Coordinates of C-alpha atoms in Angstrom, one line a residue:
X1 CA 73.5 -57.5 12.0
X2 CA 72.2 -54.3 14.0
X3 CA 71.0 -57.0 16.4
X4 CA 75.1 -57.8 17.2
X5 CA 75.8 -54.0 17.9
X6 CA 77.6 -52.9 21.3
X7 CA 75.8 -51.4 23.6
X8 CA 75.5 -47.7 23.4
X9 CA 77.1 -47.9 19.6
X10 CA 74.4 -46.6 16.7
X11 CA 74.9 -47.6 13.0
X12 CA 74.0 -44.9 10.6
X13 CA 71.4 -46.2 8.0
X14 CA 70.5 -45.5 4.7
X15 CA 68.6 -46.9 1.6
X16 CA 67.6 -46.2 -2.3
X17 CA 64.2 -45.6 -3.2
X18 CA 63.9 -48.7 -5.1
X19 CA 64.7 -52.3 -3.2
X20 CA 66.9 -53.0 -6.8
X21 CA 68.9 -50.0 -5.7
X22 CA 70.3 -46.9 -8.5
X23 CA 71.9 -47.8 -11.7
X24 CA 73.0 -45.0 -12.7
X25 CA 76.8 -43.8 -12.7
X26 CA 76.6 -40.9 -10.3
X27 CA 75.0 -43.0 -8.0
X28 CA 78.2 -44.9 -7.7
X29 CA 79.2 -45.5 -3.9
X30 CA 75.2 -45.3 -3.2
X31 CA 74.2 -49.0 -2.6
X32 CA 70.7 -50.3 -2.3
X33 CA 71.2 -50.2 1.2
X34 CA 74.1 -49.9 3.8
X35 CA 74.7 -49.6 7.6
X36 CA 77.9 -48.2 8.8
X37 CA 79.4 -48.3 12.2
X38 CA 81.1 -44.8 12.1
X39 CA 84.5 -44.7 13.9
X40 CA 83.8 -41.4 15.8
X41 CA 80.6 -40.8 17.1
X42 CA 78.5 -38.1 19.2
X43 CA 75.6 -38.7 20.3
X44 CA 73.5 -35.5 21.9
X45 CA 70.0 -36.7 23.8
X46 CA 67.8 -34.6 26.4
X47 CA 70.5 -32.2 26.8
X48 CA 73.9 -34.4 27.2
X49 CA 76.5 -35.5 24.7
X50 CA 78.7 -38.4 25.1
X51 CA 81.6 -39.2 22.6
X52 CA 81.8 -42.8 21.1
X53 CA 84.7 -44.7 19.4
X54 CA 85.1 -47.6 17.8
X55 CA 88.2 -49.4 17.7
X56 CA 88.5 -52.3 15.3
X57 CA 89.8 -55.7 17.4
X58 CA 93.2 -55.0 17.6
X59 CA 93.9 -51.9 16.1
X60 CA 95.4 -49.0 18.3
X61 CA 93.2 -46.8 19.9
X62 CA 95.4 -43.8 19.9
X63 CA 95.1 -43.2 16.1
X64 CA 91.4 -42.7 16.5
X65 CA 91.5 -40.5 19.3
X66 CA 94.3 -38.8 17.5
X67 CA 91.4 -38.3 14.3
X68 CA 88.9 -36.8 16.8
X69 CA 91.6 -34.5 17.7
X70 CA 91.8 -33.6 14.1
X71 CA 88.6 -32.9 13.2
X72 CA 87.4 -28.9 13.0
X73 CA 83.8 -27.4 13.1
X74 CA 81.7 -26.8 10.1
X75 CA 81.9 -23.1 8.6
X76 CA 79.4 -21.5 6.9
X77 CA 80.5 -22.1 3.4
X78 CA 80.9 -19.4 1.1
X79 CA 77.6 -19.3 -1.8
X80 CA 79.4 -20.3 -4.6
X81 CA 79.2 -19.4 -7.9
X82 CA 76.5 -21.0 -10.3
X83 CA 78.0 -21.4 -14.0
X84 CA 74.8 -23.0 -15.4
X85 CA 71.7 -24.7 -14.3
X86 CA 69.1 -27.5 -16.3
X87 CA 65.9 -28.8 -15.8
X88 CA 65.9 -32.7 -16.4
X89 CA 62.9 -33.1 -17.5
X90 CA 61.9 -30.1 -19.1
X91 CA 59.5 -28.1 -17.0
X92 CA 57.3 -28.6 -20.3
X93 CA 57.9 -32.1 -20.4
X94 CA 57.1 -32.5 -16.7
X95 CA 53.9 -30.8 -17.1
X96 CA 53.1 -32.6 -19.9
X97 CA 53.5 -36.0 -17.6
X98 CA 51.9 -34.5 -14.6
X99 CA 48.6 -33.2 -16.9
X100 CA 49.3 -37.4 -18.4
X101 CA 49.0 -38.5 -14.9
X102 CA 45.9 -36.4 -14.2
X103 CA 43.8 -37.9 -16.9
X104 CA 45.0 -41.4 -15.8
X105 CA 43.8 -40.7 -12.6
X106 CA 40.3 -40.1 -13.9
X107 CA 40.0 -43.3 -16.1
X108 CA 40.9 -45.2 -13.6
X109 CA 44.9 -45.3 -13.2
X110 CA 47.1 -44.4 -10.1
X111 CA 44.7 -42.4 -7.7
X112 CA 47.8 -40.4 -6.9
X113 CA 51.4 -40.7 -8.4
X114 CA 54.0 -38.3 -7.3
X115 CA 56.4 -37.5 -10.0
X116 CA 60.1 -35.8 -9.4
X117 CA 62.3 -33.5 -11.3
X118 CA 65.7 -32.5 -10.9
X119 CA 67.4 -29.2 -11.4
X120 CA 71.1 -30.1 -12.4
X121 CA 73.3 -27.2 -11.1
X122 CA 77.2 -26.3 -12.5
X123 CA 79.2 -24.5 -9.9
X124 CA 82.3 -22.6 -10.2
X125 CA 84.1 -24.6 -7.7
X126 CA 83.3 -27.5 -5.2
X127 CA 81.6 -26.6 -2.2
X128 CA 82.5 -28.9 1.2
X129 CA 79.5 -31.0 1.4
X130 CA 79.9 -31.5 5.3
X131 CA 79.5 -27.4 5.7
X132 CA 76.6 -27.4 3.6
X133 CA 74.9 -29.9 5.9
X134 CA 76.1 -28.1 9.2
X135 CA 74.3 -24.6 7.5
X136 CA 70.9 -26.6 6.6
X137 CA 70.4 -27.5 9.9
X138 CA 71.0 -24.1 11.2
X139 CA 68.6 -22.6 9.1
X140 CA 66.4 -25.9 9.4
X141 CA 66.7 -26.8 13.0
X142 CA 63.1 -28.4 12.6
X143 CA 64.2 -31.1 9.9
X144 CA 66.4 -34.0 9.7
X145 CA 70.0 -32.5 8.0
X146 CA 71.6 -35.7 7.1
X147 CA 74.7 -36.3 4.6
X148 CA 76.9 -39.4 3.5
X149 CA 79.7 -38.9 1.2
X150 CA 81.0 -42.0 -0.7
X151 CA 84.5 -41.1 -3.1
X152 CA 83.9 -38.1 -5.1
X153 CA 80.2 -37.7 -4.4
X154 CA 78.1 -36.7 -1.5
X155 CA 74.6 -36.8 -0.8
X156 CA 73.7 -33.9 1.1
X157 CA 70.2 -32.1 2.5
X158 CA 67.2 -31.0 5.3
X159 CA 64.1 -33.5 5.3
X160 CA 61.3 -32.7 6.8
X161 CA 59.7 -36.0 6.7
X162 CA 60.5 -38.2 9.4
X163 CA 59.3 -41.8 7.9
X164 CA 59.4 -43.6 11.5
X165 CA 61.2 -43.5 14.6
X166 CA 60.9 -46.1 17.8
X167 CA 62.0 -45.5 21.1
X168 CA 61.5 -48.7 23.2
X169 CA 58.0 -49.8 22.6
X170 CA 56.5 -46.6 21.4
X171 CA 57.0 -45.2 17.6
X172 CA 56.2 -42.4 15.9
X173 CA 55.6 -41.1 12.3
X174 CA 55.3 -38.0 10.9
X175 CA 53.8 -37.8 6.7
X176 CA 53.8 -34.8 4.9
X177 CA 51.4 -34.1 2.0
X178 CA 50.3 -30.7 0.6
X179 CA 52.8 -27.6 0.5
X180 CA 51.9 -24.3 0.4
X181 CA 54.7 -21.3 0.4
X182 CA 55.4 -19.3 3.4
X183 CA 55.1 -15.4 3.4
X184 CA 57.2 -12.9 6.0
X185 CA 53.9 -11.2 6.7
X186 CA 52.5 -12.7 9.8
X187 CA 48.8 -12.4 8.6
X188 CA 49.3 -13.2 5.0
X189 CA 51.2 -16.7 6.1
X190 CA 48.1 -17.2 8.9
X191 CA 45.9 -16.8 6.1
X192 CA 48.2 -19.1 3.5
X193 CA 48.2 -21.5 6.5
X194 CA 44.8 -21.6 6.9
X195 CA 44.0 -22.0 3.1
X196 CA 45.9 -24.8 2.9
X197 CA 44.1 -26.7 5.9
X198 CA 41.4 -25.9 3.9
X199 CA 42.3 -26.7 0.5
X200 CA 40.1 -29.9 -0.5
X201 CA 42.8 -31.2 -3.2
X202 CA 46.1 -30.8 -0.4
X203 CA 43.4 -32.8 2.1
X204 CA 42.6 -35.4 -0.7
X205 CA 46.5 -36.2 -1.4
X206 CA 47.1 -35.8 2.5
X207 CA 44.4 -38.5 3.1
X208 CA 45.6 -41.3 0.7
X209 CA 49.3 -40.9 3.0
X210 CA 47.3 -41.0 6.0
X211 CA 45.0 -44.0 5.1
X212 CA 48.1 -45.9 3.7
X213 CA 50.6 -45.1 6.4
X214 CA 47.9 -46.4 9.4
X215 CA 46.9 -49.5 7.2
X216 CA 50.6 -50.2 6.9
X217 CA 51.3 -49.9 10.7
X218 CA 47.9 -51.4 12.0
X219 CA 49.4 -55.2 11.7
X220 CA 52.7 -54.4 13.3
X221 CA 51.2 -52.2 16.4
X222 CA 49.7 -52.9 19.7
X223 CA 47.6 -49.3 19.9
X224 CA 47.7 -46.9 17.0
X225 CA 46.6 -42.8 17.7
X226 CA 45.1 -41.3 14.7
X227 CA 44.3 -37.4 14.8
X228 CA 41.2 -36.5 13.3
X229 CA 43.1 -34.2 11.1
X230 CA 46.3 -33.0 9.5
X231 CA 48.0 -29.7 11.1
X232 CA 50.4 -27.6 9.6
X233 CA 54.4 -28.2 9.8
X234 CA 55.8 -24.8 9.4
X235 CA 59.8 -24.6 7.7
X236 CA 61.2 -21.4 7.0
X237 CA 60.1 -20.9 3.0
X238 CA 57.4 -23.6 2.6
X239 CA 54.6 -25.3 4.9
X240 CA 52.9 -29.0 4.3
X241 CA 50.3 -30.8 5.9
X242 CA 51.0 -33.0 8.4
X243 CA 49.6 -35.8 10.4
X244 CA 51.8 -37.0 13.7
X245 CA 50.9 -40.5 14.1
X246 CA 52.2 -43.2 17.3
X247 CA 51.5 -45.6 19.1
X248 CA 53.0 -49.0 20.7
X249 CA 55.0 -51.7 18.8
X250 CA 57.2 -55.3 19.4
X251 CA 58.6 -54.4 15.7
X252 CA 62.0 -53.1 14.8
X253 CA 62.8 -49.8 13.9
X254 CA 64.0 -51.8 9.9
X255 CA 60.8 -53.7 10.6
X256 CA 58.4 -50.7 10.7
X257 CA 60.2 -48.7 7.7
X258 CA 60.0 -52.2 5.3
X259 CA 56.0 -52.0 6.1
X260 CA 56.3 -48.3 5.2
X261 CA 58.3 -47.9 2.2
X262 CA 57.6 -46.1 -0.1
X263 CA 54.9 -44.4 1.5
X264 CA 52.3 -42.4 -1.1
X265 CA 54.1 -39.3 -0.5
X266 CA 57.4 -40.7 -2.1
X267 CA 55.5 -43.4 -4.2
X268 CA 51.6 -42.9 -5.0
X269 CA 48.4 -45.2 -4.4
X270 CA 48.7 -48.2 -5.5
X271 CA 51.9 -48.5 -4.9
X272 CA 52.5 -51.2 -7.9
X273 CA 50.8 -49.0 -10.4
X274 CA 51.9 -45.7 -9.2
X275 CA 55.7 -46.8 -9.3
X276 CA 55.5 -48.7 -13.0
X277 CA 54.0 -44.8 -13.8
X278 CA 57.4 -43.3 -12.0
X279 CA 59.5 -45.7 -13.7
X280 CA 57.5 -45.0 -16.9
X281 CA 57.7 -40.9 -16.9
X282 CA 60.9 -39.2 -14.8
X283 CA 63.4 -40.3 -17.2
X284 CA 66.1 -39.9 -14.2
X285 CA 67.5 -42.5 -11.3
X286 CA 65.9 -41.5 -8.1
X287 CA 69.1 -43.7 -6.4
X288 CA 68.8 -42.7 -2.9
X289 CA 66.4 -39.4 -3.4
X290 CA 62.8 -40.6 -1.4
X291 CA 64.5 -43.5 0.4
X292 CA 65.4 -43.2 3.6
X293 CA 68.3 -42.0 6.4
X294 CA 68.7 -42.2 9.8
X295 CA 70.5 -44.7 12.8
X296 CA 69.5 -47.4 14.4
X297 CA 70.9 -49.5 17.4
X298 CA 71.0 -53.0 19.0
X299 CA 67.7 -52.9 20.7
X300 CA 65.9 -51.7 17.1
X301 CA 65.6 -48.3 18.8
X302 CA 66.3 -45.4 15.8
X303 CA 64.9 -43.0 13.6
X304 CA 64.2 -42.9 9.6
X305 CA 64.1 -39.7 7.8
X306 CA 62.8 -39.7 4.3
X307 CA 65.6 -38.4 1.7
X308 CA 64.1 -35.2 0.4
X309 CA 64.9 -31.5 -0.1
X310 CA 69.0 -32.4 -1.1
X311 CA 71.5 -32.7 -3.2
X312 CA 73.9 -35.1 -4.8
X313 CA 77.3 -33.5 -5.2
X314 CA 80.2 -34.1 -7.3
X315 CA 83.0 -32.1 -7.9
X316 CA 81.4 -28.9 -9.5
X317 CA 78.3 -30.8 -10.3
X318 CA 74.7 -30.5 -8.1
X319 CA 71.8 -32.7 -8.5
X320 CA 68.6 -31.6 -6.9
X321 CA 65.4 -33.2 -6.5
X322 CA 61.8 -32.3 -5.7
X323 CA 58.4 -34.1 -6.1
X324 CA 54.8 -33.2 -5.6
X325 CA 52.0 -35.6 -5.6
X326 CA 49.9 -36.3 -8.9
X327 CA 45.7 -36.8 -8.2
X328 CA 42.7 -35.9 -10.2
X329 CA 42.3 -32.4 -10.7
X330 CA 45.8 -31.6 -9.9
X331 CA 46.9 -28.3 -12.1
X332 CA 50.5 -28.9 -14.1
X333 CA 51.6 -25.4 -13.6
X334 CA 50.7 -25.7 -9.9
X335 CA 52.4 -28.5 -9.4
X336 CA 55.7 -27.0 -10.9
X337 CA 55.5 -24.0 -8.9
X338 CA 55.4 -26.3 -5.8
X339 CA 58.7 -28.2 -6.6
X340 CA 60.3 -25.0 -7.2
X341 CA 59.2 -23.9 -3.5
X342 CA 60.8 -27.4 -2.6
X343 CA 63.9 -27.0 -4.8
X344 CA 64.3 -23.5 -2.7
X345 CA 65.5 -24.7 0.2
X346 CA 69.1 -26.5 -0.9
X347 CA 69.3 -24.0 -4.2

């Protein structure tokens, strides 16, 4: 269907972590996939912004010119007021699961699973979703800010993973894998910085990404770069290893991202085993939390963001999500501290 887009005209994409899509009620409005033609559009590349609307056959144009009118910039929203917050899992259940998932790894199970918990937030009053969006990507103008509101619930964050993105015959991917904090002393973040790129069990779960992103992409490219080594992708309050990967393809954007998804740094290696053990162990619906987000266009040109580091709101309700991924010799109460880092960011 993207194929039958104008010219000039992007469709904004999105997708659930699981191909079956979420099942669970506040998922509701969040299908297994979608692509949506959005009425008003704009559209800022290599310095220049052009405005696009799209006018269903026969409708009157003035009406949708008279709703760009209409619409206001994003304000800062005001912090609002948290009334209670709750760990689904328990942080002791979780690390109960992750230590589970360490000793599987060892006799033989998933050689790296990575398990998610939420952090369900009650808030005084509604914040405006859209404003929430428009302040994460002021204060993360390195990440993808993305947000989709469907009824009464919106799904609203920062990634920092971007999953794939093509651009005529050349694509690029970006995957993260090992976090460390970020400190406001220059030298002690150098040093944290440098630990990490050092840190054999980050480079063990950053390799299984690497080695399953290139196998992925290997069939579906005609040249393929692969750095020797990860670097570090620096966001204000947390830092990851990361491994910029591109080459040239014939494949669609949608193409690419089915050969991709989920990637071990949303899923685990093997993928089969590691998502019956996420199925098994989270006890929550991922819905669209470590699928993916972006746009795409007629010519398959686009980019795919994975769905991390947000929030699904609803009314005075916040759901938040974070991961971190599972290998022998991981440490439970490591593990935890890392998803708070990564709960940080929206909280």
């Amino acid at each position: 269907a993207l194929a039958a887009l104008p010219a000039g005209a992007e469709a904004f994409l999105g997708f659930a972590f699981s191909p079956e899509g979420a099942a669970a009620a506040e998922w509701e409005g969040f299908p297994n996939a979608v692509a949506c033609l959005p009425q008003i559009g704009a559209v800022r590349r290599e310095g220049r912004t052009r405005l696009v609307l799209a006018v269903p056959p026969g409708a009157n144009p003035a009406a949708v010119l008279a709703s760009a009118a209409a619409l206001r910039a994003p304000r800062e929203p005001e912090a609002p007021v948290m009334v209670s917050r709750r760990e689904v899992p328990s942080r002791a259940r979780w690390e109960k699961a992750v230590a589970a998932a360490v000793a599987a790894a060892g006799r033989g199970g998933p050689s790296k699973v990575v398990l998610a918990r939420t952090l369900q937030v009650a808030l005084e009053e509604p914040t405006e979703p859209f404003d929430l969006v428009a302040l994460l990507a002021a204060r993360y103008p390195a990440a993808y800010a993305y947000g989709r509101r469907s009824g009464a619930a919106a799904l609203a964050g920062a990634s920092p993973e971007l999953l794939v993105s093509r651009r005529g015959e050349r694509f690029a991917c970006r995957p993260l894998a090992g976090s460390a904090r970020r400190d406001p002393d220059p030298e002690a973040d150098r040093r944290l910085g440098a630990d990490l790129l050092a840190d054999p069990k980050a480079r063990a779960e950053h390799a299984f990404v690497v080695a399953a992103v290139t196998a992925a992409l290997r069939p579906l490219a005609s040249s393929l770069h692969v750095p020797p080594g990860p670097v570090l992708h620096r966001l204000p309050g947390v830092q990851h290893l990361a491994t910029p990967l591109g080459g040239t393809t014939q494949a669609r954007l949608l193409e690419l991202a089915a050969a991709l998804h989920p990637t071990p740094a949303v899923g685990g290696v093997p993928t089969a085993a590691a998502l019956e053990a996420i199925a098994g162990t989270e006890g929550f619906d991922r819905g669209w939390y470590a699928g993916g987000v972006g746009w795409a266009d007629a010519a398959g040109d686009g980019e795919l963001a994975l769905v991390l580091r947000g929030a699904l709101l609803r009314h005075e309700r916040a759901t938040l999500y974070a991961g971190a991924g599972i290998i022998e010799g991981s440490v439970p109460a490591d593990e935890a501290a890392e998803t708070d880092l990564k709960l940080g960011a929206v909280l």
